[in-house]
Amino acid sequence: MKEYKNLIFVVIVGMVFASMALAAWVLPSKDFSDSERRKLAQFPEFSFDAAWDGSFRTKFESYTQDQFPMRDSFRTVKSFSAYYMLGQLDNNGIYLKDGYAAKLEYPLNEESVIHAADRFGYIYEKFLANKNLNIYLSIVPDKSFFLAKPNGYLSMDYDRMFTIMRENMSYARYIDITGTLDITDYYKTDAHWRQEKLADTATRLAAKMGVAISGVYTEHALERPFYGVYYGQSSLPLPAETIYYLTNNVLDGCKVTDYEMGTVGGIYDMDKAAGKDPYEIFLSGSRSLITIENPKCENGRELIIFRDSFGSSLAPLLVEGYSKVTLVDIRYLSVDYLDKFVTFNDQDVLFLFSTLILNNSETLT
């Protein structure tokens, strides 16, 4: 009887594996993982050269891992086991604390920070030096700035990062915004900050740059629930959140020109609310070059912001103090071509980057 039960168990397990193997070959490949927000590996093209040098095997392994049947379900089981059964502090670098999912950002990569400062220095020497410009630097702390060290997680030396940037960008006046923020100003399931929480931060930046903003807005909520990037990366069923966005009569009257897509519209791209990442409603997400024209401001002042994705939700709150705001993302626009699109003269220039980008600056061109 015991041998009979063992045989049944072996047959069932074999059928399960056979079914999964068959499903892996029969089911169509998926192009994109909505939960992880990344493209999935596809079946590699075979060639004798690829087989000989091992690249086919490597790509095939990535393909099988990405296209595995019920992959998301197995990822969730693994995450539950890691967090709640094995007691691990993190799973694939994502950790949970007080309802917030965050990514471990450790250790400080000084070479990366210096590389970022060098890229900004190149911009300064090539386009900004010896011109009538007011240049500023501000750094957006990631969530681990508030969560990691107080809760026993490895934390990079943020003070050292700030010091490196300030020492290597002596031509820029540093604006410290860390005191205007706390962990509640960030989404629980995403890396980004919440626009409706940024009035104090925007007011600090505006004041230090010598302009005034009212800080008075009407708050609106997107109807679609928001699941941030860490929701998918953690593989845990974290609660949905709500994206709020701010309007007033100034923001409503602004004209946004997206030079990458060749379109003209408003501050908020509501078509993005139904896309893979609703955070992209803020100025259409990551774009290489955008201008915001404010017809209600008659002071003629202009602001140029070199930024990453955090600037998408903050920049609209600074528009009230300027006739024109230009946003440049050098992850997607080569620095050497800047003067073909932007004229630098008699403007405020703000370098606004997150610690996440500074510590991983290989994306900066």
mmCIF file of C-alpha atoms in Angstrom:
data_model
loop_
_atom_site.group_PDB
_atom_site.id
_atom_site.type_symbol
_atom_site.label_atom_id
_atom_site.label_comp_id
_atom_site.label_asym_id
_atom_site.label_seq_id
_atom_site.Cartn_x
_atom_site.Cartn_y
_atom_site.Cartn_z
ATOM 1 C CA MET A 1 0.000 0.000 0.000
ATOM 2 C CA LYS A 2 2.816 2.415 0.870
ATOM 3 C CA GLU A 3 4.568 1.767 -2.439
ATOM 4 C CA TYR A 4 1.270 2.316 -4.232
ATOM 5 C CA LYS A 5 0.818 5.715 -2.567
ATOM 6 C CA ASN A 6 4.370 6.673 -3.429
ATOM 7 C CA LEU A 7 3.742 5.743 -7.042
ATOM 8 C CA ILE A 8 0.598 7.881 -7.158
ATOM 9 C CA PHE A 9 2.524 10.820 -5.671
ATOM 10 C CA VAL A 10 5.309 10.452 -8.245
ATOM 11 C CA VAL A 11 2.794 10.265 -11.094
ATOM 12 C CA ILE A 12 0.941 13.380 -9.885
ATOM 13 C CA VAL A 13 4.150 15.371 -9.492
ATOM 14 C CA GLY A 14 5.293 14.197 -12.910
ATOM 15 C CA MET A 15 1.994 15.240 -14.490
ATOM 16 C CA VAL A 16 2.243 18.671 -12.878
ATOM 17 C CA PHE A 17 5.748 19.240 -14.196
ATOM 18 C CA ALA A 18 4.840 17.847 -17.602
ATOM 19 C CA SER A 19 1.793 20.111 -17.783
ATOM 20 C CA MET A 20 3.864 23.154 -16.844
ATOM 21 C CA ALA A 21 6.540 22.251 -19.385
ATOM 22 C CA LEU A 22 3.883 21.828 -22.074
ATOM 23 C CA ALA A 23 2.238 25.102 -21.112
ATOM 24 C CA ALA A 24 5.594 26.860 -21.320
ATOM 25 C CA TRP A 25 5.931 25.797 -24.975
ATOM 26 C CA VAL A 26 2.277 26.149 -26.014
ATOM 27 C CA LEU A 27 1.253 29.399 -24.347
ATOM 28 C CA PRO A 28 2.266 32.610 -26.183
ATOM 29 C CA SER A 29 5.122 34.606 -24.720
ATOM 30 C CA LYS A 30 4.301 37.772 -22.828
ATOM 31 C CA ASP A 31 6.059 40.960 -23.894
ATOM 32 C CA PHE A 32 5.716 42.942 -20.685
ATOM 33 C CA SER A 33 5.254 42.345 -16.963
ATOM 34 C CA ASP A 34 2.703 44.820 -15.631
ATOM 35 C CA SER A 35 3.566 43.974 -12.040
ATOM 36 C CA GLU A 36 7.320 44.478 -12.486
ATOM 37 C CA ARG A 37 7.008 47.196 -15.168
ATOM 38 C CA ARG A 38 9.675 45.762 -17.391
ATOM 39 C CA LYS A 39 9.995 43.967 -20.703
ATOM 40 C CA LEU A 40 10.220 40.193 -20.495
ATOM 41 C CA ALA A 41 12.879 38.123 -22.227
ATOM 42 C CA GLN A 42 11.822 36.527 -25.503
ATOM 43 C CA PHE A 43 12.928 33.295 -27.138
ATOM 44 C CA PRO A 44 16.451 33.967 -28.458
ATOM 45 C CA GLU A 45 17.374 33.566 -32.082
ATOM 46 C CA PHE A 46 19.510 30.498 -32.599
ATOM 47 C CA SER A 47 22.840 30.559 -34.387
ATOM 48 C CA PHE A 48 25.881 28.330 -34.226
ATOM 49 C CA ASP A 49 27.985 31.276 -33.044
ATOM 50 C CA ALA A 50 25.543 31.961 -30.208
ATOM 51 C CA ALA A 51 25.511 28.304 -29.254
ATOM 52 C CA TRP A 52 29.306 28.159 -29.336
ATOM 53 C CA ASP A 53 29.978 31.246 -27.201
ATOM 54 C CA GLY A 54 27.232 30.423 -24.682
ATOM 55 C CA SER A 55 25.103 33.526 -25.312
ATOM 56 C CA PHE A 56 22.182 31.425 -26.573
ATOM 57 C CA ARG A 57 22.169 29.389 -23.365
ATOM 58 C CA THR A 58 22.266 32.531 -21.233
ATOM 59 C CA LYS A 59 19.428 34.191 -23.146
ATOM 60 C CA PHE A 60 17.395 30.970 -23.144
ATOM 61 C CA GLU A 61 17.724 30.754 -19.373
ATOM 62 C CA SER A 62 16.441 34.332 -19.030
ATOM 63 C CA TYR A 63 13.586 33.460 -21.393
ATOM 64 C CA THR A 64 12.510 30.421 -19.371
ATOM 65 C CA GLN A 65 12.625 32.398 -16.122
ATOM 66 C CA ASP A 66 10.529 35.242 -17.540
ATOM 67 C CA GLN A 67 7.989 33.092 -19.403
ATOM 68 C CA PHE A 68 7.466 30.442 -16.717
ATOM 69 C CA PRO A 69 3.742 29.534 -16.364
ATOM 70 C CA MET A 70 2.027 31.069 -13.318
ATOM 71 C CA ARG A 71 5.204 33.039 -12.724
ATOM 72 C CA ASP A 72 3.550 35.834 -10.721
ATOM 73 C CA SER A 73 1.817 33.315 -8.452
ATOM 74 C CA PHE A 74 5.094 31.550 -7.715
ATOM 75 C CA ARG A 75 6.765 34.916 -7.050
ATOM 76 C CA THR A 76 4.067 35.718 -4.497
ATOM 77 C CA VAL A 77 4.537 32.351 -2.762
ATOM 78 C CA LYS A 78 8.299 32.965 -2.626
ATOM 79 C CA SER A 79 7.819 36.442 -1.156
ATOM 80 C CA PHE A 80 5.372 35.217 1.491
ATOM 81 C CA SER A 81 7.824 32.498 2.451
ATOM 82 C CA ALA A 82 10.740 34.924 2.630
ATOM 83 C CA TYR A 83 8.951 37.549 4.720
ATOM 84 C CA TYR A 84 6.587 35.595 6.938
ATOM 85 C CA MET A 85 8.045 32.094 7.221
ATOM 86 C CA LEU A 86 11.799 32.603 6.997
ATOM 87 C CA GLY A 87 11.735 36.039 8.616
ATOM 88 C CA GLN A 88 13.946 37.678 6.006
ATOM 89 C CA LEU A 89 14.255 41.454 6.304
ATOM 90 C CA ASP A 90 13.964 41.934 2.550
ATOM 91 C CA ASN A 91 13.088 40.062 -0.622
ATOM 92 C CA ASN A 92 15.151 40.858 -3.724
ATOM 93 C CA GLY A 93 16.171 44.151 -2.133
ATOM 94 C CA ILE A 94 12.610 45.266 -1.316
ATOM 95 C CA TYR A 95 11.629 45.603 2.334
ATOM 96 C CA LEU A 96 8.426 46.512 4.175
ATOM 97 C CA LYS A 97 8.164 48.775 7.195
ATOM 98 C CA ASP A 98 5.131 50.496 8.709
ATOM 99 C CA GLY A 99 3.140 49.758 5.549
ATOM 100 C CA TYR A 100 5.769 51.272 3.226
ATOM 101 C CA ALA A 101 7.622 49.237 0.627
ATOM 102 C CA ALA A 102 11.089 50.543 -0.129
ATOM 103 C CA LYS A 103 14.226 49.456 -1.934
ATOM 104 C CA LEU A 104 17.476 48.895 -0.088
ATOM 105 C CA GLU A 105 19.910 51.497 -1.393
ATOM 106 C CA TYR A 106 23.297 50.453 -0.046
ATOM 107 C CA PRO A 107 26.169 51.085 -0.046
ATOM 108 C CA LEU A 108 26.993 54.596 -1.173
ATOM 109 C CA ASN A 109 28.557 54.417 -4.631
ATOM 110 C CA GLU A 110 30.962 57.345 -4.473
ATOM 111 C CA GLU A 111 32.173 56.765 -8.028
ATOM 112 C CA SER A 112 28.591 57.050 -9.275
ATOM 113 C CA VAL A 113 27.974 60.237 -7.298
ATOM 114 C CA ILE A 114 31.198 61.772 -8.630
ATOM 115 C CA HIS A 115 30.211 60.718 -12.153
ATOM 116 C CA ALA A 116 26.899 62.552 -11.752
ATOM 117 C CA ALA A 117 28.694 65.644 -10.467
ATOM 118 C CA ASP A 118 31.099 65.437 -13.399
ATOM 119 C CA ARG A 119 28.214 65.302 -15.893
ATOM 120 C CA PHE A 120 26.638 68.349 -14.270
ATOM 121 C CA GLY A 121 30.023 70.055 -14.256
ATOM 122 C CA TYR A 122 30.342 69.376 -17.982
ATOM 123 C CA ILE A 123 26.973 71.075 -18.522
ATOM 124 C CA TYR A 124 28.141 74.021 -16.441
ATOM 125 C CA GLU A 125 31.445 74.481 -18.275
ATOM 126 C CA LYS A 126 29.955 74.015 -21.741
ATOM 127 C CA PHE A 127 26.730 76.022 -21.430
ATOM 128 C CA LEU A 128 26.385 77.905 -18.126
ATOM 129 C CA ALA A 129 29.741 79.378 -17.096
ATOM 130 C CA ASN A 130 30.266 83.125 -17.421
ATOM 131 C CA LYS A 131 26.599 83.772 -18.168
ATOM 132 C CA ASN A 132 23.996 85.700 -16.232
ATOM 133 C CA LEU A 133 22.480 82.666 -14.561
ATOM 134 C CA ASN A 134 21.447 81.759 -11.027
ATOM 135 C CA ILE A 135 22.395 78.114 -10.496
ATOM 136 C CA TYR A 136 20.995 75.883 -7.759
ATOM 137 C CA LEU A 137 21.284 72.286 -6.598
ATOM 138 C CA SER A 138 18.748 70.291 -4.630
ATOM 139 C CA ILE A 139 18.679 66.556 -3.864
ATOM 140 C CA VAL A 140 15.535 64.473 -3.390
ATOM 141 C CA PRO A 141 16.008 61.809 -0.685
ATOM 142 C CA ASP A 142 14.645 58.347 -1.411
ATOM 143 C CA LYS A 143 12.395 56.534 1.059
ATOM 144 C CA SER A 144 15.270 54.731 2.753
ATOM 145 C CA PHE A 145 16.538 58.114 3.950
ATOM 146 C CA PHE A 146 13.625 57.993 6.408
ATOM 147 C CA LEU A 147 13.117 54.236 6.847
ATOM 148 C CA ALA A 148 16.350 52.275 6.654
ATOM 149 C CA LYS A 149 18.669 53.284 9.481
ATOM 150 C CA PRO A 150 15.991 53.877 12.183
ATOM 151 C CA ASN A 151 14.624 50.368 11.533
ATOM 152 C CA GLY A 152 17.883 48.446 11.461
ATOM 153 C CA TYR A 153 18.358 48.183 7.690
ATOM 154 C CA LEU A 154 21.598 48.907 5.895
ATOM 155 C CA SER A 155 21.681 52.565 4.919
ATOM 156 C CA MET A 156 24.081 54.431 2.708
ATOM 157 C CA ASP A 157 25.862 57.535 3.983
ATOM 158 C CA TYR A 158 23.516 60.253 2.747
ATOM 159 C CA ASP A 159 25.512 63.040 4.404
ATOM 160 C CA ARG A 160 28.565 61.924 2.465
ATOM 161 C CA MET A 161 26.588 61.956 -0.782
ATOM 162 C CA PHE A 162 25.334 65.479 -0.134
ATOM 163 C CA THR A 163 28.868 66.611 0.715
ATOM 164 C CA ILE A 164 30.336 65.137 -2.475
ATOM 165 C CA MET A 165 27.717 66.872 -4.602
ATOM 166 C CA ARG A 166 28.146 70.229 -2.898
ATOM 167 C CA GLU A 167 31.947 70.095 -3.033
ATOM 168 C CA ASN A 168 31.933 69.180 -6.726
ATOM 169 C CA MET A 169 29.245 71.723 -7.623
ATOM 170 C CA SER A 170 30.568 74.819 -5.885
ATOM 171 C CA TYR A 171 29.113 76.913 -8.721
ATOM 172 C CA ALA A 172 25.581 76.014 -7.534
ATOM 173 C CA ARG A 173 23.797 77.217 -4.404
ATOM 174 C CA TYR A 174 22.538 74.238 -2.444
ATOM 175 C CA ILE A 175 18.896 74.170 -1.338
ATOM 176 C CA ASP A 176 18.260 71.585 1.379
ATOM 177 C CA ILE A 177 14.719 70.193 1.116
ATOM 178 C CA THR A 178 15.128 67.184 3.402
ATOM 179 C CA GLY A 179 13.593 69.090 6.329
ATOM 180 C CA THR A 180 10.395 69.686 4.346
ATOM 181 C CA LEU A 181 9.812 65.956 3.850
ATOM 182 C CA ASP A 182 9.009 62.826 5.827
ATOM 183 C CA ILE A 183 8.040 59.282 4.896
ATOM 184 C CA THR A 184 4.329 60.147 4.653
ATOM 185 C CA ASP A 185 5.124 62.374 1.666
ATOM 186 C CA TYR A 186 5.851 59.270 -0.438
ATOM 187 C CA TYR A 187 3.615 56.605 -1.934
ATOM 188 C CA LYS A 188 3.602 53.390 0.076
ATOM 189 C CA THR A 189 4.044 51.124 -2.945
ATOM 190 C CA ASP A 190 6.159 53.362 -5.173
ATOM 191 C CA ALA A 191 9.496 55.184 -5.119
ATOM 192 C CA HIS A 192 8.029 58.611 -5.881
ATOM 193 C CA TRP A 193 6.718 61.373 -3.694
ATOM 194 C CA ARG A 194 3.084 62.505 -3.562
ATOM 195 C CA GLN A 195 2.364 65.807 -5.294
ATOM 196 C CA GLU A 196 -0.347 66.798 -2.806
ATOM 197 C CA LYS A 197 2.302 66.660 -0.044
ATOM 198 C CA LEU A 198 4.870 68.892 -1.756
ATOM 199 C CA ALA A 199 3.569 72.410 -1.125
ATOM 200 C CA ASP A 200 6.165 73.058 1.611
ATOM 201 C CA THR A 201 8.968 71.663 -0.544
ATOM 202 C CA ALA A 202 7.960 73.788 -3.530
ATOM 203 C CA THR A 203 7.652 76.876 -1.332
ATOM 204 C CA ARG A 204 11.167 76.305 0.058
ATOM 205 C CA LEU A 205 12.658 75.973 -3.416
ATOM 206 C CA ALA A 206 10.765 78.967 -4.782
ATOM 207 C CA ALA A 207 11.777 81.190 -1.868
ATOM 208 C CA LYS A 208 15.441 80.259 -2.173
ATOM 209 C CA MET A 209 15.304 81.065 -5.890
ATOM 210 C CA GLY A 210 13.646 84.424 -5.188
ATOM 211 C CA VAL A 211 10.128 83.832 -6.461
ATOM 212 C CA ALA A 212 6.792 83.581 -4.680
ATOM 213 C CA ILE A 213 4.106 80.934 -5.117
ATOM 214 C CA SER A 214 0.718 80.888 -3.435
ATOM 215 C CA GLY A 215 0.688 77.237 -2.441
ATOM 216 C CA VAL A 216 -3.100 77.233 -2.840
ATOM 217 C CA TYR A 217 -4.495 74.383 -4.915
ATOM 218 C CA THR A 218 -7.558 72.266 -5.511
ATOM 219 C CA GLU A 219 -6.951 68.570 -4.931
ATOM 220 C CA HIS A 220 -8.305 65.926 -7.309
ATOM 221 C CA ALA A 221 -8.203 62.127 -7.094
ATOM 222 C CA LEU A 222 -7.747 59.649 -9.909
ATOM 223 C CA GLU A 223 -10.499 57.060 -9.883
ATOM 224 C CA ARG A 224 -8.157 54.252 -10.917
ATOM 225 C CA PRO A 225 -6.356 52.579 -7.974
ATOM 226 C CA PHE A 226 -2.595 52.993 -7.999
ATOM 227 C CA TYR A 227 -0.136 50.145 -7.507
ATOM 228 C CA GLY A 228 3.431 51.424 -7.493
ATOM 229 C CA VAL A 229 6.573 49.779 -8.804
ATOM 230 C CA TYR A 230 7.374 48.178 -5.441
ATOM 231 C CA TYR A 231 3.992 46.466 -5.427
ATOM 232 C CA GLY A 232 5.112 44.298 -8.318
ATOM 233 C CA GLN A 233 8.704 43.932 -7.188
ATOM 234 C CA SER A 234 7.693 42.812 -3.699
ATOM 235 C CA SER A 235 5.168 40.288 -5.117
ATOM 236 C CA LEU A 236 2.931 40.890 -2.111
ATOM 237 C CA PRO A 237 -0.753 41.918 -2.206
ATOM 238 C CA LEU A 238 -0.191 45.415 -0.816
ATOM 239 C CA PRO A 239 -3.244 47.715 -0.591
ATOM 240 C CA ALA A 240 -3.972 50.012 -3.517
ATOM 241 C CA GLU A 241 -3.346 53.744 -3.192
ATOM 242 C CA THR A 242 -4.871 56.877 -4.700
ATOM 243 C CA ILE A 243 -3.030 59.380 -6.856
ATOM 244 C CA TYR A 244 -3.987 62.970 -6.165
ATOM 245 C CA TYR A 245 -3.081 65.898 -8.396
ATOM 246 C CA LEU A 246 -3.294 69.644 -7.806
ATOM 247 C CA THR A 247 -4.796 72.416 -9.889
ATOM 248 C CA ASN A 248 -5.437 76.143 -9.661
ATOM 249 C CA ASN A 249 -6.182 78.884 -12.163
ATOM 250 C CA VAL A 250 -2.471 79.231 -13.006
ATOM 251 C CA LEU A 251 -1.866 75.549 -13.695
ATOM 252 C CA ASP A 252 -5.088 75.283 -15.669
ATOM 253 C CA GLY A 253 -3.894 78.012 -18.046
ATOM 254 C CA CYS A 254 -0.394 76.632 -18.704
ATOM 255 C CA LYS A 255 0.722 75.276 -22.070
ATOM 256 C CA VAL A 256 3.043 72.279 -22.059
ATOM 257 C CA THR A 257 5.102 71.502 -25.156
ATOM 258 C CA ASP A 258 6.577 68.029 -25.371
ATOM 259 C CA TYR A 259 9.410 68.257 -27.894
ATOM 260 C CA GLU A 260 10.092 64.519 -27.814
ATOM 261 C CA MET A 261 6.562 63.600 -28.895
ATOM 262 C CA GLY A 262 5.804 66.820 -30.787
ATOM 263 C CA THR A 263 2.643 67.504 -28.798
ATOM 264 C CA VAL A 264 1.108 70.457 -26.961
ATOM 265 C CA GLY A 265 -1.181 69.980 -23.992
ATOM 266 C CA GLY A 266 -1.720 70.709 -20.319
ATOM 267 C CA ILE A 267 0.110 69.980 -17.081
ATOM 268 C CA TYR A 268 -1.613 66.641 -16.616
ATOM 269 C CA ASP A 269 -1.767 63.902 -19.237
ATOM 270 C CA MET A 270 -4.985 62.164 -18.305
ATOM 271 C CA ASP A 271 -4.510 59.521 -20.997
ATOM 272 C CA LYS A 272 -1.659 58.188 -18.863
ATOM 273 C CA ALA A 273 -4.096 57.526 -16.010
ATOM 274 C CA ALA A 274 -5.187 54.398 -17.880
ATOM 275 C CA GLY A 275 -1.647 53.322 -18.759
ATOM 276 C CA LYS A 276 0.851 51.019 -17.098
ATOM 277 C CA ASP A 277 2.090 53.749 -14.748
ATOM 278 C CA PRO A 278 -0.533 56.329 -13.678
ATOM 279 C CA TYR A 279 2.231 58.466 -12.108
ATOM 280 C CA GLU A 280 2.959 59.516 -15.685
ATOM 281 C CA ILE A 281 -0.069 61.831 -15.614
ATOM 282 C CA PHE A 282 2.433 64.366 -14.267
ATOM 283 C CA LEU A 283 3.860 66.014 -17.406
ATOM 284 C CA SER A 284 3.496 62.725 -19.327
ATOM 285 C CA GLY A 285 6.234 61.010 -17.313
ATOM 286 C CA SER A 286 9.839 60.716 -18.441
ATOM 287 C CA ARG A 287 10.419 63.053 -21.356
ATOM 288 C CA SER A 288 13.712 64.401 -22.662
ATOM 289 C CA LEU A 289 12.602 68.010 -23.143
ATOM 290 C CA ILE A 290 9.452 69.842 -22.025
ATOM 291 C CA THR A 291 8.547 73.509 -21.699
ATOM 292 C CA ILE A 292 5.747 74.927 -19.571
ATOM 293 C CA GLU A 293 4.538 78.404 -20.495
ATOM 294 C CA ASN A 294 2.579 80.358 -17.904
ATOM 295 C CA PRO A 295 0.660 83.254 -19.512
ATOM 296 C CA LYS A 296 -0.516 84.525 -16.111
ATOM 297 C CA CYS A 297 3.044 85.345 -14.999
ATOM 298 C CA GLU A 298 4.313 88.638 -16.377
ATOM 299 C CA ASN A 299 7.717 88.856 -14.675
ATOM 300 C CA GLY A 300 9.475 87.299 -17.676
ATOM 301 C CA ARG A 301 11.558 85.016 -15.477
ATOM 302 C CA GLU A 302 12.539 81.584 -16.725
ATOM 303 C CA LEU A 303 13.552 78.428 -14.901
ATOM 304 C CA ILE A 304 15.487 75.501 -16.371
ATOM 305 C CA ILE A 305 15.322 72.256 -14.391
ATOM 306 C CA PHE A 306 17.701 69.382 -15.012
ATOM 307 C CA ARG A 307 15.734 66.574 -13.462
ATOM 308 C CA ASP A 308 14.664 62.951 -13.165
ATOM 309 C CA SER A 309 11.131 61.581 -12.714
ATOM 310 C CA PHE A 310 10.682 63.213 -9.295
ATOM 311 C CA GLY A 311 10.641 66.570 -11.056
ATOM 312 C CA SER A 312 7.511 65.673 -13.017
ATOM 313 C CA SER A 313 5.183 66.200 -10.064
ATOM 314 C CA LEU A 314 7.149 69.013 -8.396
ATOM 315 C CA ALA A 315 7.822 71.284 -11.386
ATOM 316 C CA PRO A 316 4.131 72.256 -11.850
ATOM 317 C CA LEU A 317 4.124 73.693 -8.323
ATOM 318 C CA LEU A 318 6.992 76.041 -9.241
ATOM 319 C CA VAL A 319 5.383 77.316 -12.434
ATOM 320 C CA GLU A 320 3.431 80.051 -10.670
ATOM 321 C CA GLY A 321 6.653 82.031 -10.105
ATOM 322 C CA TYR A 322 7.873 81.887 -13.705
ATOM 323 C CA SER A 323 6.753 82.821 -17.193
ATOM 324 C CA LYS A 324 8.449 79.734 -18.593
ATOM 325 C CA VAL A 325 9.855 76.531 -17.119
ATOM 326 C CA THR A 326 11.998 74.140 -19.170
ATOM 327 C CA LEU A 327 12.585 70.574 -17.983
ATOM 328 C CA VAL A 328 15.576 68.643 -19.313
ATOM 329 C CA ASP A 329 16.186 64.954 -18.633
ATOM 330 C CA ILE A 330 19.735 64.083 -19.676
ATOM 331 C CA ARG A 331 18.974 60.367 -19.335
ATOM 332 C CA TYR A 332 17.222 60.723 -22.690
ATOM 333 C CA LEU A 333 18.839 63.803 -24.244
ATOM 334 C CA SER A 334 22.543 63.920 -24.998
ATOM 335 C CA VAL A 335 24.263 66.773 -23.187
ATOM 336 C CA ASP A 336 26.220 67.760 -26.297
ATOM 337 C CA TYR A 337 22.999 68.693 -28.104
ATOM 338 C CA LEU A 338 21.526 70.899 -25.371
ATOM 339 C CA ASP A 339 22.287 74.202 -27.067
ATOM 340 C CA LYS A 340 20.309 73.088 -30.124
ATOM 341 C CA PHE A 341 17.152 73.141 -28.014
ATOM 342 C CA VAL A 342 17.785 75.476 -25.069
ATOM 343 C CA THR A 343 19.208 78.999 -24.961
ATOM 344 C CA PHE A 344 21.029 79.692 -21.707
ATOM 345 C CA ASN A 345 20.964 83.338 -20.659
ATOM 346 C CA ASP A 346 19.426 85.312 -17.796
ATOM 347 C CA GLN A 347 17.621 82.356 -16.183
ATOM 348 C CA ASP A 348 17.431 80.339 -12.990
ATOM 349 C CA VAL A 349 18.886 76.849 -13.368
ATOM 350 C CA LEU A 350 18.024 74.077 -10.908
ATOM 351 C CA PHE A 351 19.694 70.674 -10.777
ATOM 352 C CA LEU A 352 17.065 68.515 -9.066
ATOM 353 C CA PHE A 353 17.916 64.812 -8.789
ATOM 354 C CA SER A 354 17.019 61.972 -6.475
ATOM 355 C CA THR A 355 19.527 60.026 -4.418
ATOM 356 C CA LEU A 356 18.429 56.945 -6.391
ATOM 357 C CA ILE A 357 19.743 58.440 -9.638
ATOM 358 C CA LEU A 358 22.894 59.909 -8.097
ATOM 359 C CA ASN A 359 23.834 56.530 -6.632
ATOM 360 C CA ASN A 360 23.143 54.844 -9.987
ATOM 361 C CA SER A 361 24.204 57.552 -12.415
ATOM 362 C CA GLU A 362 25.240 55.390 -15.364
ATOM 363 C CA THR A 363 22.005 56.491 -17.070
ATOM 364 C CA LEU A 364 23.150 60.121 -17.214
ATOM 365 C CA THR A 365 24.480 60.859 -20.688
#
